[in-house]
């Protein structure tokens, strides 16, 4: 009986351990899945196009995406490093990428000593919102929150929002809206092309955004070169004035020395004359 009880206890222990291990494995898989889903909702910032998992080198948007990611560190992909180029551009995704572009331009403007008024404010839909707290469908924990806050409070750009102060993050951001905001805020020149109220793929978005960024950076570079040239002219003018002042000061000192020397010689001559007269 005693042996039977020990065997029963041993088997019961094994059964409990097995169930516990199975439960832990199951919970681990569930947590990993939840974490993956949570991360997938966010955005990634790879340093190389080679880290993007779903774009090939022969894709027409490859070079544009490569330039945005590698040269300008623009946030363009999701947290799992997928780009999903065939998907339509969403309003939330646009806000994140565009705010990233504005940050890049701001850095270059500041480094060049230029004014950030090169980026214009824009209220396309007459939403009249100036703070992220006014956006009705956005909470502080949202992956779009920081980008929305920056667009509104740093740049004064509320064009992506509806008149009812909604972002509608998962709704499409249309072609005409994209071209319009790039034209007004960055001065993007797209020629005679007439944008339509139609959806636009993320591939196409990358190409347009890269082109607009290149145009703006060319403008910043031109203004920077002009400013440097003006600064050099102004520096040369100031240097010339300083040299003239310095030369006048030296001439004045030399003249003063000559006057004092002449006075000393005169006094010395008068003293000798008095001695001779005695």
PDB file of N, CA and C in Angstrom, residues 64-135:
ATOM      1  N   UNK A  64      14.435  55.854 -54.149  1.00  0.00           N
ATOM      2  CA  UNK A  64      13.822  56.914 -53.341  1.00  0.00           C
ATOM      3  C   UNK A  64      13.783  56.513 -51.874  1.00  0.00           C
ATOM      4  N   UNK A  65      13.362  55.284 -51.618  1.00  0.00           N
ATOM      5  CA  UNK A  65      13.302  54.798 -50.237  1.00  0.00           C
ATOM      6  C   UNK A  65      14.701  54.712 -49.641  1.00  0.00           C
ATOM      7  N   UNK A  66      15.646  54.295 -50.437  1.00  0.00           N
ATOM      8  CA  UNK A  66      17.042  54.212 -49.990  1.00  0.00           C
ATOM      9  C   UNK A  66      17.566  55.592 -49.593  1.00  0.00           C
ATOM     10  N   UNK A  67      17.273  56.594 -50.411  1.00  0.00           N
ATOM     11  CA  UNK A  67      17.718  57.962 -50.117  1.00  0.00           C
ATOM     12  C   UNK A  67      17.075  58.483 -48.836  1.00  0.00           C
ATOM     13  N   UNK A  68      15.781  58.266 -48.697  1.00  0.00           N
ATOM     14  CA  UNK A  68      15.063  58.744 -47.513  1.00  0.00           C
ATOM     15  C   UNK A  68      15.591  58.091 -46.240  1.00  0.00           C
ATOM     16  N   UNK A  69      15.861  56.795 -46.312  1.00  0.00           N
ATOM     17  CA  UNK A  69      16.297  56.054 -45.125  1.00  0.00           C
ATOM     18  C   UNK A  69      17.765  56.293 -44.812  1.00  0.00           C
ATOM     19  N   UNK A  70      18.630  56.134 -45.805  1.00  0.00           N
ATOM     20  CA  UNK A  70      20.071  56.146 -45.544  1.00  0.00           C
ATOM     21  C   UNK A  70      20.665  57.549 -45.469  1.00  0.00           C
ATOM     22  N   UNK A  71      20.193  58.456 -46.283  1.00  0.00           N
ATOM     23  CA  UNK A  71      20.778  59.800 -46.318  1.00  0.00           C
ATOM     24  C   UNK A  71      20.069  60.799 -45.413  1.00  0.00           C
ATOM     25  N   UNK A  72      18.784  60.556 -45.165  1.00  0.00           N
ATOM     26  CA  UNK A  72      18.017  61.549 -44.411  1.00  0.00           C
ATOM     27  C   UNK A  72      17.333  60.991 -43.162  1.00  0.00           C
ATOM     28  N   UNK A  73      17.439  59.689 -42.954  1.00  0.00           N
ATOM     29  CA  UNK A  73      16.913  59.046 -41.729  1.00  0.00           C
ATOM     30  C   UNK A  73      15.432  59.352 -41.509  1.00  0.00           C
ATOM     31  N   UNK A  74      14.690  59.351 -42.591  1.00  0.00           N
ATOM     32  CA  UNK A  74      13.247  59.585 -42.515  1.00  0.00           C
ATOM     33  C   UNK A  74      12.548  58.283 -42.111  1.00  0.00           C
ATOM     34  N   UNK A  75      11.585  58.385 -41.212  1.00  0.00           N
ATOM     35  CA  UNK A  75      10.842  57.209 -40.761  1.00  0.00           C
ATOM     36  C   UNK A  75       9.846  56.813 -41.847  1.00  0.00           C
ATOM     37  N   UNK A  76      10.093  55.663 -42.461  1.00  0.00           N
ATOM     38  CA  UNK A  76       9.261  55.230 -43.586  1.00  0.00           C
ATOM     39  C   UNK A  76       8.713  53.817 -43.426  1.00  0.00           C
ATOM     40  N   UNK A  77       9.258  53.021 -42.511  1.00  0.00           N
ATOM     41  CA  UNK A  77       8.851  51.618 -42.414  1.00  0.00           C
ATOM     42  C   UNK A  77       8.239  51.331 -41.047  1.00  0.00           C
ATOM     43  N   UNK A  78       7.616  50.160 -40.962  1.00  0.00           N
ATOM     44  CA  UNK A  78       6.994  49.744 -39.710  1.00  0.00           C
ATOM     45  C   UNK A  78       8.028  49.108 -38.785  1.00  0.00           C
ATOM     46  N   UNK A  79       7.608  48.797 -37.578  1.00  0.00           N
ATOM     47  CA  UNK A  79       8.539  48.315 -36.552  1.00  0.00           C
ATOM     48  C   UNK A  79       9.215  47.006 -36.940  1.00  0.00           C
ATOM     49  N   UNK A  80       8.560  46.199 -37.763  1.00  0.00           N
ATOM     50  CA  UNK A  80       9.174  44.939 -38.199  1.00  0.00           C
ATOM     51  C   UNK A  80      10.019  45.130 -39.455  1.00  0.00           C
ATOM     52  N   UNK A  81      10.289  46.397 -39.800  1.00  0.00           N
ATOM     53  CA  UNK A  81      11.104  46.769 -40.968  1.00  0.00           C
ATOM     54  C   UNK A  81      10.446  46.419 -42.304  1.00  0.00           C
ATOM     55  N   UNK A  82       9.141  46.218 -42.307  1.00  0.00           N
ATOM     56  CA  UNK A  82       8.426  46.044 -43.575  1.00  0.00           C
ATOM     57  C   UNK A  82       7.948  47.413 -44.060  1.00  0.00           C
ATOM     58  N   UNK A  83       7.848  47.553 -45.378  1.00  0.00           N
ATOM     59  CA  UNK A  83       7.426  48.822 -45.969  1.00  0.00           C
ATOM     60  C   UNK A  83       5.986  48.771 -46.476  1.00  0.00           C
ATOM     61  N   UNK A  84       5.560  47.603 -46.925  1.00  0.00           N
ATOM     62  CA  UNK A  84       4.191  47.423 -47.436  1.00  0.00           C
ATOM     63  C   UNK A  84       3.887  48.440 -48.532  1.00  0.00           C
ATOM     64  N   UNK A  85       4.748  48.465 -49.529  1.00  0.00           N
ATOM     65  CA  UNK A  85       4.664  49.487 -50.566  1.00  0.00           C
ATOM     66  C   UNK A  85       3.401  49.477 -51.396  1.00  0.00           C
ATOM     67  N   UNK A  86       2.777  48.311 -51.568  1.00  0.00           N
ATOM     68  CA  UNK A  86       1.562  48.238 -52.381  1.00  0.00           C
ATOM     69  C   UNK A  86       0.322  48.714 -51.639  1.00  0.00           C
ATOM     70  N   UNK A  87       0.440  48.864 -50.334  1.00  0.00           N
ATOM     71  CA  UNK A  87      -0.704  49.333 -49.548  1.00  0.00           C
ATOM     72  C   UNK A  87      -0.927  50.818 -49.789  1.00  0.00           C
ATOM     73  N   UNK A  88      -2.166  51.258 -49.633  1.00  0.00           N
ATOM     74  CA  UNK A  88      -2.466  52.679 -49.783  1.00  0.00           C
ATOM     75  C   UNK A  88      -1.910  53.474 -48.605  1.00  0.00           C
ATOM     76  N   UNK A  89      -1.474  54.682 -48.885  1.00  0.00           N
ATOM     77  CA  UNK A  89      -0.953  55.567 -47.843  1.00  0.00           C
ATOM     78  C   UNK A  89      -2.079  55.956 -46.891  1.00  0.00           C
ATOM     79  N   UNK A  90      -1.827  55.786 -45.591  1.00  0.00           N
ATOM     80  CA  UNK A  90      -2.811  56.173 -44.575  1.00  0.00           C
ATOM     81  C   UNK A  90      -2.441  57.523 -43.975  1.00  0.00           C
ATOM     82  N   UNK A  91      -3.423  58.180 -43.423  1.00  0.00           N
ATOM     83  CA  UNK A  91      -3.222  59.523 -42.874  1.00  0.00           C
ATOM     84  C   UNK A  91      -2.233  59.493 -41.708  1.00  0.00           C
ATOM     85  N   UNK A  92      -2.338  58.493 -40.872  1.00  0.00           N
ATOM     86  CA  UNK A  92      -1.420  58.385 -39.746  1.00  0.00           C
ATOM     87  C   UNK A  92       0.009  58.163 -40.193  1.00  0.00           C
ATOM     88  N   UNK A  93       0.200  57.294 -41.193  1.00  0.00           N
ATOM     89  CA  UNK A  93       1.543  57.033 -41.712  1.00  0.00           C
ATOM     90  C   UNK A  93       2.142  58.289 -42.335  1.00  0.00           C
ATOM     91  N   UNK A  94       1.305  59.040 -43.053  1.00  0.00           N
ATOM     92  CA  UNK A  94       1.792  60.285 -43.653  1.00  0.00           C
ATOM     93  C   UNK A  94       2.309  61.236 -42.589  1.00  0.00           C
ATOM     94  N   UNK A  95       1.545  61.410 -41.518  1.00  0.00           N
ATOM     95  CA  UNK A  95       1.925  62.345 -40.451  1.00  0.00           C
ATOM     96  C   UNK A  95       3.287  61.985 -39.874  1.00  0.00           C
ATOM     97  N   UNK A  96       3.515  60.698 -39.621  1.00  0.00           N
ATOM     98  CA  UNK A  96       4.787  60.255 -39.034  1.00  0.00           C
ATOM     99  C   UNK A  96       5.950  60.524 -39.984  1.00  0.00           C
ATOM    100  N   UNK A  97       5.816  60.118 -41.239  1.00  0.00           N
ATOM    101  CA  UNK A  97       6.900  60.302 -42.211  1.00  0.00           C
ATOM    102  C   UNK A  97       7.144  61.777 -42.505  1.00  0.00           C
ATOM    103  N   UNK A  98       6.067  62.545 -42.644  1.00  0.00           N
ATOM    104  CA  UNK A  98       6.221  63.960 -42.989  1.00  0.00           C
ATOM    105  C   UNK A  98       6.853  64.750 -41.854  1.00  0.00           C
ATOM    106  N   UNK A  99       6.464  64.450 -40.634  1.00  0.00           N
ATOM    107  CA  UNK A  99       7.088  65.120 -39.495  1.00  0.00           C
ATOM    108  C   UNK A  99       8.575  64.808 -39.442  1.00  0.00           C
ATOM    109  N   UNK A 100       8.943  63.576 -39.808  1.00  0.00           N
ATOM    110  CA  UNK A 100      10.345  63.174 -39.852  1.00  0.00           C
ATOM    111  C   UNK A 100      11.110  63.970 -40.913  1.00  0.00           C
ATOM    112  N   UNK A 101      10.475  64.180 -42.064  1.00  0.00           N
ATOM    113  CA  UNK A 101      11.085  64.982 -43.138  1.00  0.00           C
ATOM    114  C   UNK A 101      11.303  66.422 -42.685  1.00  0.00           C
ATOM    115  N   UNK A 102      10.305  66.993 -42.019  1.00  0.00           N
ATOM    116  CA  UNK A 102      10.428  68.373 -41.544  1.00  0.00           C
ATOM    117  C   UNK A 102      11.568  68.509 -40.535  1.00  0.00           C
ATOM    118  N   UNK A 103      11.749  67.494 -39.710  1.00  0.00           N
ATOM    119  CA  UNK A 103      12.859  67.514 -38.758  1.00  0.00           C
ATOM    120  C   UNK A 103      14.199  67.531 -39.463  1.00  0.00           C
ATOM    121  N   UNK A 104      14.307  66.747 -40.540  1.00  0.00           N
ATOM    122  CA  UNK A 104      15.547  66.710 -41.327  1.00  0.00           C
ATOM    123  C   UNK A 104      15.820  68.077 -41.965  1.00  0.00           C
ATOM    124  N   UNK A 105      14.794  68.670 -42.556  1.00  0.00           N
ATOM    125  CA  UNK A 105      14.946  69.981 -43.188  1.00  0.00           C
ATOM    126  C   UNK A 105      15.317  71.036 -42.150  1.00  0.00           C
ATOM    127  N   UNK A 106      14.680  70.973 -40.987  1.00  0.00           N
ATOM    128  CA  UNK A 106      14.966  71.935 -39.923  1.00  0.00           C
ATOM    129  C   UNK A 106      16.433  71.878 -39.514  1.00  0.00           C
ATOM    130  N   UNK A 107      16.972  70.667 -39.380  1.00  0.00           N
ATOM    131  CA  UNK A 107      18.383  70.520 -39.007  1.00  0.00           C
ATOM    132  C   UNK A 107      19.289  71.200 -40.029  1.00  0.00           C
ATOM    133  N   UNK A 108      19.012  70.986 -41.309  1.00  0.00           N
ATOM    134  CA  UNK A 108      19.836  71.577 -42.365  1.00  0.00           C
ATOM    135  C   UNK A 108      19.682  73.094 -42.396  1.00  0.00           C
ATOM    136  N   UNK A 109      18.461  73.579 -42.163  1.00  0.00           N
ATOM    137  CA  UNK A 109      18.223  75.024 -42.125  1.00  0.00           C
ATOM    138  C   UNK A 109      18.994  75.659 -40.974  1.00  0.00           C
ATOM    139  N   UNK A 110      18.928  75.030 -39.811  1.00  0.00           N
ATOM    140  CA  UNK A 110      19.637  75.554 -38.638  1.00  0.00           C
ATOM    141  C   UNK A 110      21.144  75.533 -38.847  1.00  0.00           C
ATOM    142  N   UNK A 111      21.650  74.444 -39.425  1.00  0.00           N
ATOM    143  CA  UNK A 111      23.090  74.331 -39.672  1.00  0.00           C
ATOM    144  C   UNK A 111      23.576  75.396 -40.650  1.00  0.00           C
ATOM    145  N   UNK A 112      22.690  75.797 -41.558  1.00  0.00           N
ATOM    146  CA  UNK A 112      23.050  76.819 -42.547  1.00  0.00           C
ATOM    147  C   UNK A 112      22.834  78.230 -42.013  1.00  0.00           C
ATOM    148  N   UNK A 113      22.277  78.341 -40.809  1.00  0.00           N
ATOM    149  CA  UNK A 113      22.022  79.662 -40.227  1.00  0.00           C
ATOM    150  C   UNK A 113      20.870  80.383 -40.891  1.00  0.00           C
ATOM    151  N   UNK A 114      19.926  79.610 -41.467  1.00  0.00           N
ATOM    152  CA  UNK A 114      18.780  80.201 -42.151  1.00  0.00           C
ATOM    153  C   UNK A 114      17.557  80.205 -41.236  1.00  0.00           C
ATOM    154  N   UNK A 115      16.480  80.816 -41.716  1.00  0.00           N
ATOM    155  CA  UNK A 115      15.256  80.953 -40.928  1.00  0.00           C
ATOM    156  C   UNK A 115      14.296  79.803 -41.228  1.00  0.00           C
ATOM    157  N   UNK A 116      13.683  79.244 -40.180  1.00  0.00           N
ATOM    158  CA  UNK A 116      12.756  78.129 -40.377  1.00  0.00           C
ATOM    159  C   UNK A 116      11.451  78.562 -41.043  1.00  0.00           C
ATOM    160  N   UNK A 117      11.303  79.845 -41.343  1.00  0.00           N
ATOM    161  CA  UNK A 117      10.128  80.294 -42.098  1.00  0.00           C
ATOM    162  C   UNK A 117      10.167  79.752 -43.524  1.00  0.00           C
ATOM    163  N   UNK A 118      11.250  79.073 -43.876  1.00  0.00           N
ATOM    164  CA  UNK A 118      11.313  78.391 -45.170  1.00  0.00           C
ATOM    165  C   UNK A 118      10.293  77.256 -45.225  1.00  0.00           C
ATOM    166  N   UNK A 119       9.778  76.859 -44.059  1.00  0.00           N
ATOM    167  CA  UNK A 119       8.692  75.885 -43.990  1.00  0.00           C
ATOM    168  C   UNK A 119       7.428  76.637 -43.587  1.00  0.00           C
ATOM    169  N   UNK A 120       6.418  76.601 -44.440  1.00  0.00           N
ATOM    170  CA  UNK A 120       5.213  77.394 -44.206  1.00  0.00           C
ATOM    171  C   UNK A 120       4.159  76.636 -43.401  1.00  0.00           C
ATOM    172  N   UNK A 121       3.418  77.374 -42.582  1.00  0.00           N
ATOM    173  CA  UNK A 121       2.274  76.789 -41.890  1.00  0.00           C
ATOM    174  C   UNK A 121       1.146  76.570 -42.898  1.00  0.00           C
ATOM    175  N   UNK A 122       0.199  75.694 -42.548  1.00  0.00           N
ATOM    176  CA  UNK A 122      -0.864  75.410 -43.516  1.00  0.00           C
ATOM    177  C   UNK A 122      -2.089  74.808 -42.835  1.00  0.00           C
ATOM    178  N   UNK A 123      -3.238  75.443 -43.058  1.00  0.00           N
ATOM    179  CA  UNK A 123      -4.519  74.967 -42.536  1.00  0.00           C
ATOM    180  C   UNK A 123      -5.442  74.718 -43.720  1.00  0.00           C
ATOM    181  N   UNK A 124      -5.241  73.600 -44.391  1.00  0.00           N
ATOM    182  CA  UNK A 124      -5.967  73.307 -45.636  1.00  0.00           C
ATOM    183  C   UNK A 124      -7.464  73.119 -45.422  1.00  0.00           C
ATOM    184  N   UNK A 125      -7.823  72.407 -44.352  1.00  0.00           N
ATOM    185  CA  UNK A 125      -9.223  72.047 -44.138  1.00  0.00           C
ATOM    186  C   UNK A 125      -9.941  72.963 -43.156  1.00  0.00           C
ATOM    187  N   UNK A 126      -9.266  74.078 -42.796  1.00  0.00           N
ATOM    188  CA  UNK A 126      -9.854  75.030 -41.843  1.00  0.00           C
ATOM    189  C   UNK A 126     -10.256  74.326 -40.539  1.00  0.00           C
ATOM    190  N   UNK A 127      -9.336  73.512 -40.045  1.00  0.00           N
ATOM    191  CA  UNK A 127      -9.602  72.774 -38.810  1.00  0.00           C
ATOM    192  C   UNK A 127      -9.437  73.665 -37.584  1.00  0.00           C
ATOM    193  N   UNK A 128      -8.619  74.684 -37.712  1.00  0.00           N
ATOM    194  CA  UNK A 128      -8.400  75.648 -36.630  1.00  0.00           C
ATOM    195  C   UNK A 128      -7.983  74.973 -35.324  1.00  0.00           C
ATOM    196  N   UNK A 129      -7.093  74.014 -35.420  1.00  0.00           N
ATOM    197  CA  UNK A 129      -6.554  73.389 -34.216  1.00  0.00           C
ATOM    198  C   UNK A 129      -5.070  73.701 -34.122  1.00  0.00           C
ATOM    199  N   UNK A 130      -4.620  73.954 -32.913  1.00  0.00           N
ATOM    200  CA  UNK A 130      -3.222  74.342 -32.702  1.00  0.00           C
ATOM    201  C   UNK A 130      -2.516  73.443 -31.701  1.00  0.00           C
ATOM    202  N   UNK A 131      -3.255  72.530 -31.092  1.00  0.00           N
ATOM    203  CA  UNK A 131      -2.669  71.659 -30.071  1.00  0.00           C
ATOM    204  C   UNK A 131      -3.125  70.222 -30.274  1.00  0.00           C
ATOM    205  N   UNK A 132      -2.253  69.288 -29.925  1.00  0.00           N
ATOM    206  CA  UNK A 132      -2.574  67.871 -30.060  1.00  0.00           C
ATOM    207  C   UNK A 132      -3.761  67.486 -29.187  1.00  0.00           C
ATOM    208  N   UNK A 133      -3.979  68.217 -28.115  1.00  0.00           N
ATOM    209  CA  UNK A 133      -5.093  67.903 -27.212  1.00  0.00           C
ATOM    210  C   UNK A 133      -6.449  68.166 -27.859  1.00  0.00           C
ATOM    211  N   UNK A 134      -6.459  68.908 -28.959  1.00  0.00           N
ATOM    212  CA  UNK A 134      -7.711  69.211 -29.656  1.00  0.00           C
ATOM    213  C   UNK A 134      -8.105  68.120 -30.649  1.00  0.00           C
ATOM    214  N   UNK A 135      -7.161  67.220 -30.959  1.00  0.00           N
ATOM    215  CA  UNK A 135      -7.456  66.144 -31.902  1.00  0.00           C
ATOM    216  C   UNK A 135      -8.308  65.103 -31.182  1.00  0.00           C
TER     217      UNK A 135
END
